[in-house]
XYZ file of C-alpha atoms in Angstrom:
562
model
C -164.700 -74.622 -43.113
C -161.327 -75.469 -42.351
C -158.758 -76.012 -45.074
C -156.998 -79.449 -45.552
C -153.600 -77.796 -44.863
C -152.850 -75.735 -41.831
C -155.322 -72.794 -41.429
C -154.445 -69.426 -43.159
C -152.952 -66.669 -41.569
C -155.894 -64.389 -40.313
C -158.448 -67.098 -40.516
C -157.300 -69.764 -38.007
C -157.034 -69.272 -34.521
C -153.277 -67.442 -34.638
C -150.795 -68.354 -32.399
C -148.831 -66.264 -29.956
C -145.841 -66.811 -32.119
C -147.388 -65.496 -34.679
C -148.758 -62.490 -33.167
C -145.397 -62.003 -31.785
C -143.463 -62.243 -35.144
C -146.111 -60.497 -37.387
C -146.789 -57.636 -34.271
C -142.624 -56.987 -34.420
C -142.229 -57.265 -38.047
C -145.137 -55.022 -38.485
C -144.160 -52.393 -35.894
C -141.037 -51.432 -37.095
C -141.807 -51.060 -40.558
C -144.552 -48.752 -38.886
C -141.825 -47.086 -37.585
C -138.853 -46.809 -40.647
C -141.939 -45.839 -43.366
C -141.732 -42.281 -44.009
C -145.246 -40.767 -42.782
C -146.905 -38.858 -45.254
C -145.127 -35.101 -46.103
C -142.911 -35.883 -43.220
C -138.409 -35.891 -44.143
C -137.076 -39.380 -44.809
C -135.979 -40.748 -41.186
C -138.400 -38.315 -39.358
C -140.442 -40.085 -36.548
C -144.325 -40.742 -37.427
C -147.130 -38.499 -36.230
C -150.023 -39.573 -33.812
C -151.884 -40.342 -36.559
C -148.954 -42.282 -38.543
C -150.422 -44.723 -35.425
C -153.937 -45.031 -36.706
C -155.006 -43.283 -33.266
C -154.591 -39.561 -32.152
C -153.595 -38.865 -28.176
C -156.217 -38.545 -26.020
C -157.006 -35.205 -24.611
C -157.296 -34.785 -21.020
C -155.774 -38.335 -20.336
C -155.018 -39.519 -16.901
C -151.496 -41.213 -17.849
C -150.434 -42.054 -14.594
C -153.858 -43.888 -13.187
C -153.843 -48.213 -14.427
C -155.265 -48.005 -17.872
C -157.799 -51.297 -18.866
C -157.856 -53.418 -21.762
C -160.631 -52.825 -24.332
C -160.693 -56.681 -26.009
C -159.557 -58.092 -22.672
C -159.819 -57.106 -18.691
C -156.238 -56.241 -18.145
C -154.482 -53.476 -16.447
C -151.511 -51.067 -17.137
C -150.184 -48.491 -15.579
C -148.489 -45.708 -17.788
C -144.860 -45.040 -16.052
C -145.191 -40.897 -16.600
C -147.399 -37.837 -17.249
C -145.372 -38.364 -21.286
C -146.972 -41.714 -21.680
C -150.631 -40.210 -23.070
C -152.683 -43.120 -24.581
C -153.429 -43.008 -28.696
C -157.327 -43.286 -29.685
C -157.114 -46.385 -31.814
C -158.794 -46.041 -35.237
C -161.352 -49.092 -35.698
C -162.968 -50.957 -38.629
C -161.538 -52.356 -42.284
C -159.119 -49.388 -42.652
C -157.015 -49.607 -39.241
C -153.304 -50.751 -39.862
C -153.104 -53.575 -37.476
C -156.888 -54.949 -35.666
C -155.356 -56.977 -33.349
C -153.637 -53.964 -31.212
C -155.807 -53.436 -28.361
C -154.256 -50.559 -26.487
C -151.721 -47.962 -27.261
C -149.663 -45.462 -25.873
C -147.575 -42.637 -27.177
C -144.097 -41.165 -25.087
C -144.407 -37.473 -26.835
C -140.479 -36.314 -26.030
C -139.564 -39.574 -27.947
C -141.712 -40.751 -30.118
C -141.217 -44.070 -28.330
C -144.581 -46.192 -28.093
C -146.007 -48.847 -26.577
C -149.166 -50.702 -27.733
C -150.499 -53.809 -26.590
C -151.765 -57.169 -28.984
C -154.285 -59.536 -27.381
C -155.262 -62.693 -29.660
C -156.076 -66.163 -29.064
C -153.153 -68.405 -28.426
C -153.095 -71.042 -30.681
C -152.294 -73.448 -27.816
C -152.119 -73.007 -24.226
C -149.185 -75.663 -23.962
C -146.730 -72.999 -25.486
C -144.820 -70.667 -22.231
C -143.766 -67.273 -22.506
C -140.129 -68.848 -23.286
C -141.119 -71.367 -26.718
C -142.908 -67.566 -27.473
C -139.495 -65.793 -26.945
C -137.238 -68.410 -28.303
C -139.212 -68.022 -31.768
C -139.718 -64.406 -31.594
C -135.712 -64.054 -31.695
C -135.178 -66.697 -34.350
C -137.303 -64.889 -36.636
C -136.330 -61.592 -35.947
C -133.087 -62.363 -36.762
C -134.022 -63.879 -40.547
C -136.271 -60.977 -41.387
C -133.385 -58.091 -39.911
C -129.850 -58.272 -40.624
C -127.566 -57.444 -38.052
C -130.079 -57.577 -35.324
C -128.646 -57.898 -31.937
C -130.328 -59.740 -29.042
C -129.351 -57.921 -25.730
C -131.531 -59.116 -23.004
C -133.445 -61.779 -21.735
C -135.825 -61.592 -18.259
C -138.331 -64.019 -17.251
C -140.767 -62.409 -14.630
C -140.536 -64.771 -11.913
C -143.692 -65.006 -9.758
C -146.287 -63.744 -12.338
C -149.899 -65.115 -12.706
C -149.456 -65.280 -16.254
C -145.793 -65.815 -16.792
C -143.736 -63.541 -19.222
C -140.376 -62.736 -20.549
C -138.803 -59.401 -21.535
C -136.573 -59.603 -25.221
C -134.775 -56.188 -26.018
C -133.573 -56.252 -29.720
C -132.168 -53.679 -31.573
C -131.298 -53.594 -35.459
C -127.302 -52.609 -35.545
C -127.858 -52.016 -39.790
C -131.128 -50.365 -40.417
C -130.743 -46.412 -41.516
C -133.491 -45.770 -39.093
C -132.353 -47.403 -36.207
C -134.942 -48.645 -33.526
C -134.993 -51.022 -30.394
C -137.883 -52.870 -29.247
C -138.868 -54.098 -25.382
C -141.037 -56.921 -26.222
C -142.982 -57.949 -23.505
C -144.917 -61.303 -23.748
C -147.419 -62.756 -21.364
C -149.618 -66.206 -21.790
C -152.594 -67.040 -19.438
C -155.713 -69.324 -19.888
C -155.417 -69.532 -24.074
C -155.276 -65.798 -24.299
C -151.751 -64.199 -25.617
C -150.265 -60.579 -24.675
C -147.732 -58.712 -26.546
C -146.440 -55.660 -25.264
C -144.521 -54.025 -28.153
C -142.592 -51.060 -27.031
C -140.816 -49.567 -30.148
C -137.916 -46.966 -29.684
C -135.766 -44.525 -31.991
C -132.249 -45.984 -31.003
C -130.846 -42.661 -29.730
C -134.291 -42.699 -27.593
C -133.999 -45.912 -25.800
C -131.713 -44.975 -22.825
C -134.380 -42.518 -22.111
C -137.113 -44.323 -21.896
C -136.105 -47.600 -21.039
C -136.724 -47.403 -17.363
C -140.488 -46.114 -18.059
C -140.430 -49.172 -20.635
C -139.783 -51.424 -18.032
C -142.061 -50.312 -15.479
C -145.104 -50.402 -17.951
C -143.870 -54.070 -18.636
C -143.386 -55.067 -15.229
C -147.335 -53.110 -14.244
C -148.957 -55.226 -16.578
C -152.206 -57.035 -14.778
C -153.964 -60.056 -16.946
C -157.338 -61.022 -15.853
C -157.726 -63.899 -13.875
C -157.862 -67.347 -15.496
C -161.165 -69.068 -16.240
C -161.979 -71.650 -13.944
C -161.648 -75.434 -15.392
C -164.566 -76.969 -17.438
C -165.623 -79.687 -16.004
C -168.687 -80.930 -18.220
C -169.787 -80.469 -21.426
C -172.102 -77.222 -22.203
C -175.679 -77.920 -22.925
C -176.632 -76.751 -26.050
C -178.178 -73.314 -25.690
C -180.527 -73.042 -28.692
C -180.892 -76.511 -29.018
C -182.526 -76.177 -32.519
C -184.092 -78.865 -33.826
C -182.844 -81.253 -36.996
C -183.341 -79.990 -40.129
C -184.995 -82.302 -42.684
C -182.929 -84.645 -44.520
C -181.997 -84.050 -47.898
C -183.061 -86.536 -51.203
C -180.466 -89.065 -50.328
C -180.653 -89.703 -54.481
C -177.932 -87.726 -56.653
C -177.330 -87.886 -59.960
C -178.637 -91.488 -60.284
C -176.704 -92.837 -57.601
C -177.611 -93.698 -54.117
C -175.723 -91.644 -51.497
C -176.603 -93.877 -48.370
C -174.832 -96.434 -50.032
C -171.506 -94.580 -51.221
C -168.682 -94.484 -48.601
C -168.693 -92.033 -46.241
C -165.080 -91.276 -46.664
C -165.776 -90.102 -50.556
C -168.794 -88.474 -49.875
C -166.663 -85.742 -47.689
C -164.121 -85.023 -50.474
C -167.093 -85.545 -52.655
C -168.722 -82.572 -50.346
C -166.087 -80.341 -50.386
C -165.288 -80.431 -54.073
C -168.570 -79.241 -54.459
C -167.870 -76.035 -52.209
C -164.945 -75.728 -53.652
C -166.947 -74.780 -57.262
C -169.267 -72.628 -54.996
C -172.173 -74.898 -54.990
C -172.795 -74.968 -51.496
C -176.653 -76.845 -51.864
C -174.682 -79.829 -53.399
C -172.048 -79.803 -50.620
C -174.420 -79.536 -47.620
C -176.423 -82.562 -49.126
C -173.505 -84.574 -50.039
C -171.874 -84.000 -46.778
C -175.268 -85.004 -44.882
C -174.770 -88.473 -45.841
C -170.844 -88.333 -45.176
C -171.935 -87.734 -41.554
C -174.843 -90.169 -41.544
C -172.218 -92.579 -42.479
C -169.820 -91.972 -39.732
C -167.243 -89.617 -40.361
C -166.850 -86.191 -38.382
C -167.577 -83.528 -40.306
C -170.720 -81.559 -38.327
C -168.801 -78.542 -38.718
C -168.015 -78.548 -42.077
C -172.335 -79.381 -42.794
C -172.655 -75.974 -40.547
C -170.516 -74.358 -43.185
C -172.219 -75.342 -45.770
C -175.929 -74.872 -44.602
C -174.559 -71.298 -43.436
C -173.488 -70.666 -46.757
C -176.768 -71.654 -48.335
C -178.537 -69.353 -45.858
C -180.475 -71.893 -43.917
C -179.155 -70.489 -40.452
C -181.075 -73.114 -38.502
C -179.712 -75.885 -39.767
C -176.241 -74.348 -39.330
C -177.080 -73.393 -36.114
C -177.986 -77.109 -35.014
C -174.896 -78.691 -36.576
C -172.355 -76.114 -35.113
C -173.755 -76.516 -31.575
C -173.876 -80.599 -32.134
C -169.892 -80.248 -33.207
C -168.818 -78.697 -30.241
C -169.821 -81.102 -28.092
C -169.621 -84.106 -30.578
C -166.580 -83.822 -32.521
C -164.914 -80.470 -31.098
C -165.131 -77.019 -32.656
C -162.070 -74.497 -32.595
C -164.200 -70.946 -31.637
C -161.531 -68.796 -32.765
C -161.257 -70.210 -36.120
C -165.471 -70.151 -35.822
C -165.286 -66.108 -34.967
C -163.274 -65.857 -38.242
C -164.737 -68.267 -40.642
C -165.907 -66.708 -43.858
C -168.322 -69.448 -44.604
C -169.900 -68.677 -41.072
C -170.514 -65.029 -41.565
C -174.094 -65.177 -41.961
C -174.006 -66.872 -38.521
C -171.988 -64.195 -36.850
C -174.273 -61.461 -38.469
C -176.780 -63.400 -36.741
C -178.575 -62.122 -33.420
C -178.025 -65.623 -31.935
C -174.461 -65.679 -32.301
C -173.982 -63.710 -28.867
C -174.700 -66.713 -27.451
C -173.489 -69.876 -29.193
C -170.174 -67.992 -29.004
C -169.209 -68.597 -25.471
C -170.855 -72.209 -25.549
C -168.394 -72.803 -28.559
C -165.871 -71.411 -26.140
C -166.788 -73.645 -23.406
C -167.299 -76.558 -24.974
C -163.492 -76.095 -26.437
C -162.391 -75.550 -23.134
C -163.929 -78.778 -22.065
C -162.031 -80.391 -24.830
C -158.774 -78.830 -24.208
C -158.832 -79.792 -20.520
C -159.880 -83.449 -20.667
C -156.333 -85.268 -21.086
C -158.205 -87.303 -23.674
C -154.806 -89.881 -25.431
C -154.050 -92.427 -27.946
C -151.123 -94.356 -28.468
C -151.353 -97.202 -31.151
C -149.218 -99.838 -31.748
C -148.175 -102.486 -34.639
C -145.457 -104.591 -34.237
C -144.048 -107.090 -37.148
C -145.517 -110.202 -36.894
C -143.973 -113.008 -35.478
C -142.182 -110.413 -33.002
C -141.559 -111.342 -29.319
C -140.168 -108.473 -26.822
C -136.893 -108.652 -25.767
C -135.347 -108.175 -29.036
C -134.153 -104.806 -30.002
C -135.865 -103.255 -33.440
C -136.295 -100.019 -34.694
C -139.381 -97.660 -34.108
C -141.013 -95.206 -36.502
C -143.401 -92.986 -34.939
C -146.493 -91.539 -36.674
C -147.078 -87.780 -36.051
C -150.351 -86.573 -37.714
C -151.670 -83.764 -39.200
C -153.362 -80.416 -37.476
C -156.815 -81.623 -35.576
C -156.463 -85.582 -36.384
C -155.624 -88.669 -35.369
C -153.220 -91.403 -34.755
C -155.510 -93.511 -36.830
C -154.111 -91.596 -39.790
C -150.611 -93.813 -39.674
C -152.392 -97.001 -39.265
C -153.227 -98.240 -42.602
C -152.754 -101.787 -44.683
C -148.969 -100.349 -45.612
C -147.646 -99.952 -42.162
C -148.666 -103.322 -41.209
C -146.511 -104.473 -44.164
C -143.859 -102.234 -43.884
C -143.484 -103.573 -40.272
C -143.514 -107.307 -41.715
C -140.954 -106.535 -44.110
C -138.501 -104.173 -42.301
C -138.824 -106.070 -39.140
C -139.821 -102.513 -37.130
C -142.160 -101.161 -35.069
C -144.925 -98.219 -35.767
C -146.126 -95.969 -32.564
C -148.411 -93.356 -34.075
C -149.420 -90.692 -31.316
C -152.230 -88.561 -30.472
C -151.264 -84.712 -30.214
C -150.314 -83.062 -27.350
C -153.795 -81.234 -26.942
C -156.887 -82.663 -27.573
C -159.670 -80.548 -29.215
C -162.169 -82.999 -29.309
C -162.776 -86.907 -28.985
C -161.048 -87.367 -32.031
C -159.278 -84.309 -32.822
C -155.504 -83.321 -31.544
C -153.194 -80.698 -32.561
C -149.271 -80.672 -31.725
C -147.916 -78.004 -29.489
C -145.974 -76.886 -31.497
C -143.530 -76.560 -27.899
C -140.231 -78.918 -28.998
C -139.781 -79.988 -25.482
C -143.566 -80.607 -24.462
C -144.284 -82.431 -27.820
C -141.317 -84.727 -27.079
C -142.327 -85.491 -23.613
C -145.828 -86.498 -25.750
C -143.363 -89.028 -27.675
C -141.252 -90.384 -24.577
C -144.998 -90.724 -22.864
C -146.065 -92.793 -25.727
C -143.017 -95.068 -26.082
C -143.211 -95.436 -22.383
C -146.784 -96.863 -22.972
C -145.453 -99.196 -25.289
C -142.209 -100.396 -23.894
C -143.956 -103.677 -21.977
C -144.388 -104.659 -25.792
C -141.700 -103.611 -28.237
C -137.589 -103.657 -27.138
C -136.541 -100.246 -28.760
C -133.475 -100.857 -30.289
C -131.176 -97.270 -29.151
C -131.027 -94.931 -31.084
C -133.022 -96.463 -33.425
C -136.717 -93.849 -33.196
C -137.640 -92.749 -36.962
C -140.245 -89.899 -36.446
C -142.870 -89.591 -39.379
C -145.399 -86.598 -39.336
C -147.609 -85.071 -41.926
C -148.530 -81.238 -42.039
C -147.946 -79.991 -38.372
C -146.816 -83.185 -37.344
C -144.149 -83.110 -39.897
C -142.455 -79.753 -38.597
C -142.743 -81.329 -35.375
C -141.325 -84.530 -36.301
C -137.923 -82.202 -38.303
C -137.814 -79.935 -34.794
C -137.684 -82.537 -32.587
C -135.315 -85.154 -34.301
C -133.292 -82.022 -35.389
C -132.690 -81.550 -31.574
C -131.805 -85.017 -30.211
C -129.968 -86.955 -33.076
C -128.771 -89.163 -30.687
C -131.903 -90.541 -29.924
C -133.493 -90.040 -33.055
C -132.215 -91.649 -36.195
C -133.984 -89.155 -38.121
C -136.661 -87.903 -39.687
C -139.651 -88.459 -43.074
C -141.356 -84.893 -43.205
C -144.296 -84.725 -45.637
C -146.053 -81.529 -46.582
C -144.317 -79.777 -43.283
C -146.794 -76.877 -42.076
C -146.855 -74.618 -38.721
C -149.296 -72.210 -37.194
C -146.883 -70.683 -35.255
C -143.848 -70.249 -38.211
C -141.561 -72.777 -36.675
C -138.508 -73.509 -39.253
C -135.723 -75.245 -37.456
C -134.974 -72.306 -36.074
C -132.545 -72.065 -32.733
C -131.265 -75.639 -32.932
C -127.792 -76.188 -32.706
C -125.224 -78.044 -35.083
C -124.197 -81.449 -33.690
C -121.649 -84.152 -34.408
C -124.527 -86.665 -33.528
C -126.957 -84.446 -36.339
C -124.037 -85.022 -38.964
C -124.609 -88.330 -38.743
C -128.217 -88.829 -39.771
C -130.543 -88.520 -42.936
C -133.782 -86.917 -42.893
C -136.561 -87.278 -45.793
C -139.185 -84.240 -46.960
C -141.373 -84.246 -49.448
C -144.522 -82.031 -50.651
C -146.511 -81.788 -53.487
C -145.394 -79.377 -55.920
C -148.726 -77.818 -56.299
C -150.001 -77.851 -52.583
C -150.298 -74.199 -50.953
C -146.889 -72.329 -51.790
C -146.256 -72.138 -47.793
C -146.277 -75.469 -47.068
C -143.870 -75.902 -50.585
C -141.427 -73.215 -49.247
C -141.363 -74.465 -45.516
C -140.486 -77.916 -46.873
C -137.769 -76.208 -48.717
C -136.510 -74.241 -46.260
C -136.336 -77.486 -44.100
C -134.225 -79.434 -46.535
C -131.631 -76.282 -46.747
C -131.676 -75.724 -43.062
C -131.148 -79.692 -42.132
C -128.246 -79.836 -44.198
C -126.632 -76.596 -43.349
C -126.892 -78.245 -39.477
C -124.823 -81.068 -41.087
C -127.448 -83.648 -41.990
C -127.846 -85.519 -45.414
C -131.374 -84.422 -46.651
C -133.321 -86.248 -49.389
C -135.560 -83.829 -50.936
C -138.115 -84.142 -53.592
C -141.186 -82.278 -54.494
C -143.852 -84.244 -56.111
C -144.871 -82.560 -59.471
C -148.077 -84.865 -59.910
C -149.304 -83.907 -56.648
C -151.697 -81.086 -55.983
C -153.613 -81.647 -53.067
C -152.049 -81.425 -49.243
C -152.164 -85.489 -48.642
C -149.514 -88.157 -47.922
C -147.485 -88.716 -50.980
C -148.727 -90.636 -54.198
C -146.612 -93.021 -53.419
C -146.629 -93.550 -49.980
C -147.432 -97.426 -49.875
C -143.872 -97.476 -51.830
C -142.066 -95.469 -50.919
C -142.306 -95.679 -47.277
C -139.565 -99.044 -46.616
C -137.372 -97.142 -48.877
C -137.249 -94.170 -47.021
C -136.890 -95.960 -43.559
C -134.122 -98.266 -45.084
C -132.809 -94.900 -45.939
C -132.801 -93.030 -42.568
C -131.201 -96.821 -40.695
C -128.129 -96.890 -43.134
C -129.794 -100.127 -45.012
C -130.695 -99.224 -48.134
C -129.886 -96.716 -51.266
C -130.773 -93.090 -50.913
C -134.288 -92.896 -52.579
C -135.036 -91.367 -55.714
């Protein structure tokens, strides 16, 4: 089931970002640890790479992918690929292919994941990769930069080296995104090595063949097991009638009850949550899964994908769908889950909403805060009793915007791309303009979770058309954290608001703090307060309150909030 904030590392679909950042990080620690009985500084062993060379290896014939159908072509007889070790005790899972230069020690080894969104390019991949290389390694030292022009799936070439570390290496980072599948081509180097191999590096980079992208989806799957539904459950509970209990409490209802492991209470609970309207098919799969009635699972996973949308990447890594997976059937709901998210992902599906203050006729210039929701929602989550009297009593406008990609009817993530998730704003105001006179200058962005990273990046970037920004509970799949964006006169000028709850997941707590100290180290004023009474990932306890304060705030007409 997924969790309320953004999904875990390992156990949401991971972005390309990531993979880049964590496949980096991770390889050149693999290469400064000391391999076992080897000197301090000494290069690691074949099997310090969780593989051993293969014997009697054709090195210079294309090499394909295991996970994937791609091609590479080794650059030299040296280049011998590694036998990857497989199962719970190999170092990294997620490296597909490897290759080891024997004169070196250089390697090469090749990550295929899911890309968290196919919006991102090769570039927003890059740009990030740097930025975080450079706060996890002092003194590193960007030295090139080379888009592939004329590639099927795009790609860029970073070479880094670390100027500080004892055990000095360089890496040729090669990074390729086609059809919602990421490739990483880490090539890690001894620093007196590099000049050696470089060329070879290179010319693996540059032979590099990605499979052909899927066609579009077009329609909806049908539903290949089409199971039947199971029974209903006793809709009484503890004396109380659960058909006539809001659907809205019945989910968090449901979920406390998983939460305390009793999964029987949750699946019938959460029965009646979807009987009464909300979306929540997937989270009943769960919870049937985890009771080990696979049918019913079966039948509400299936009826998600196509209802409400399904993520099948976060599916393949569920725990509370592992009985599924173990399942003999799972061989084929997988690709329907796959299909019917392509669907999803390719149907342009929008929402822009709108409340102006009442009494309002266009023509006259007033501000605009725009709502930017949380990972998989909605607009609708902005559009609430208080905005309508914020509006009234500020004499502003509220936009709140669907995501740049949908995942389902109802379902939209952000993009986590700066400059494609602000065209997704100017596209939205654009909808609007015929109805509201934006005063300039004047655009507020509000987000929650994702959409409140998105809403720091992007006002962070253009202060001069953004006043500022509210960021509550900030979270990222792909590690954004205001990194590459540029001090500004314009940026010195404006106030920005983040909160979180002091007791929500520690990453969304640090991100939120790392925001604050970043914003005002780019010149802004920041108002920063962690909630101590809040525990959950939610808008603030005081949101109905709080909210004119903080836009008064952020416009120069009130106090700085408290």
């Amino acid at each position: 089931m997924p969790p309320v904030a953004l999904p875990r590392p390992g156990n949401a679909r991971i972005a390309l970002i990531a993979l880049v950042v964590a496949g980096a990080v991770g390889l050149t620690s693999w290469w400064t640890a000391r391999p076992a009985g080897g000197p301090e500084g000494s290069p690691p062993s074949p099997t310090a790479h969780s593989g051993a060379v293969e014997p009697g290896a054709r090195p210079v014939a294309a090499v394909e992918g295991i996970a994937a159908r791609y091609r590479i072509t080794p650059a030299s007889p040296a280049w011998k690929r590694i036998h990857l070790e497989r199962g719970p005790s190999a170092q990294d899972g997620s490296v597909d292919l490897a290759f080891l230069h024997e004169p070196t020690s250089a390697s090469l080894s090749v990550k295929v994941l899911p890309v968290a969104n196919e919006a991102l390019t090769a570039d927003d991949v890059a740009n990030t990769f740097v930025q975080r290389m450079r706060d996890g390694m002092s003194g590193l030292d960007e030295t090139r930069r080379e888009p592939f022009p004329g590639r099927a799936a795009g790609g860029v070439v970073v070479h880094a080296r670390d100027q500080k570390d004892a055990h000095r290496v360089e890496l040729m980072t090669g990074v390729f995104v086609q059809d919602q599948i990421g490739y990483h081509l880490a090539g890690i180097v001894p620093a007196e090595a590099m000049a050696k191999v470089r060329p070879d590096l290179e010319a693996m980079l540059r032979s590099f063949e990605p499979p052909p992208p899927e066609p579009p989806q077009r329609a909806l799957p049908e539903r290949p097991l089409a199971l039947p539904a199971p029974p209903e459950p006793p809709a009484q509970r503890d004396g109380h009638d659960l058909r006539k209990i809001e659907a809205v409490r019945l989910f968090m209802e449901a979920r406390r009850a998983a939460a305390h492991g009793d999964y029987q209470a949750a699946a019938q609970i959460q029965h009646w949550a979807v009987a009464g309207g909300v979306d929540g098919k997937y989270d009943l799969a769960c919870y049937y899964a985890r009771t080990g009635q696979l049918d019913a699972s079966f039948h509400w996973l299936e009826r998600a994908a196509v209802e409400e949308g399904v993520d099948p990447d976060w599916a393949a890594r569920d725990s509370d769908l592992e009985a599924l997976r173990s399942d003999a059937r799972w061989a084929t709901v997988y690709p329907y889950l796959a299909r019917a998210g392509r669907y999803w992902g390719q149907s342009g599906i929008k929402k822009t909403l709108l409340v102006l203050p009442k009494g309002y006729r266009t023509g006259k210039p007033i501000p605009v805060v725009m709502g930017m929701h949380g990972l998989g929602s909605q607009p609708e989550d902005f559009m609430d009793g208080s905005v309508q009297r914020a509006a009234d009593a500020l004499s502003v406008a509220f936009v709140s915007v669907s995501g740049t990609l949908p995942r389902g009817p109802r379902k939209f993530v952000w993009s986590e791309s700066p400059a494609r998730d602000r065209a997704r704003l100017d596209e939205a105001l654009a909808e609007v303009r015929d109805r509201v006179t934006i005063a300039p200058g004047q655009v507020i962005l509000i987000g929650f979770s994702q959409g409140g990273q998105m809403a720091a990046e992007i006002a962070a970037r253009d202060p001069r058309h953004y006043a500022g920004a509210v960021v509550m509970s900030p979270g990222s799949v792909t590690e954004l954290s205001l990194g590459g964006v540029p001090r500004s006169p314009a940026l010195a000028q404006r106030r920005c608001v983040v909160v979180v709850g002091a007791g929500e997941s520690p990453g969304n707590v640090r991100l939120a703090e790392r925001d604050a100290t970043r914003l005002r180290a780019l010149g802004a004023e920041v108002f920063h307060k962690p909630y101590a009474e809040q525990q959950q990932h939610s808008f603030s306890p005081d949101f109905d309150t709080a909210l004119p304060i903080w836009i008064r705030y952020i416009l120069g007409t009130g106090p700085r909030p408290r």
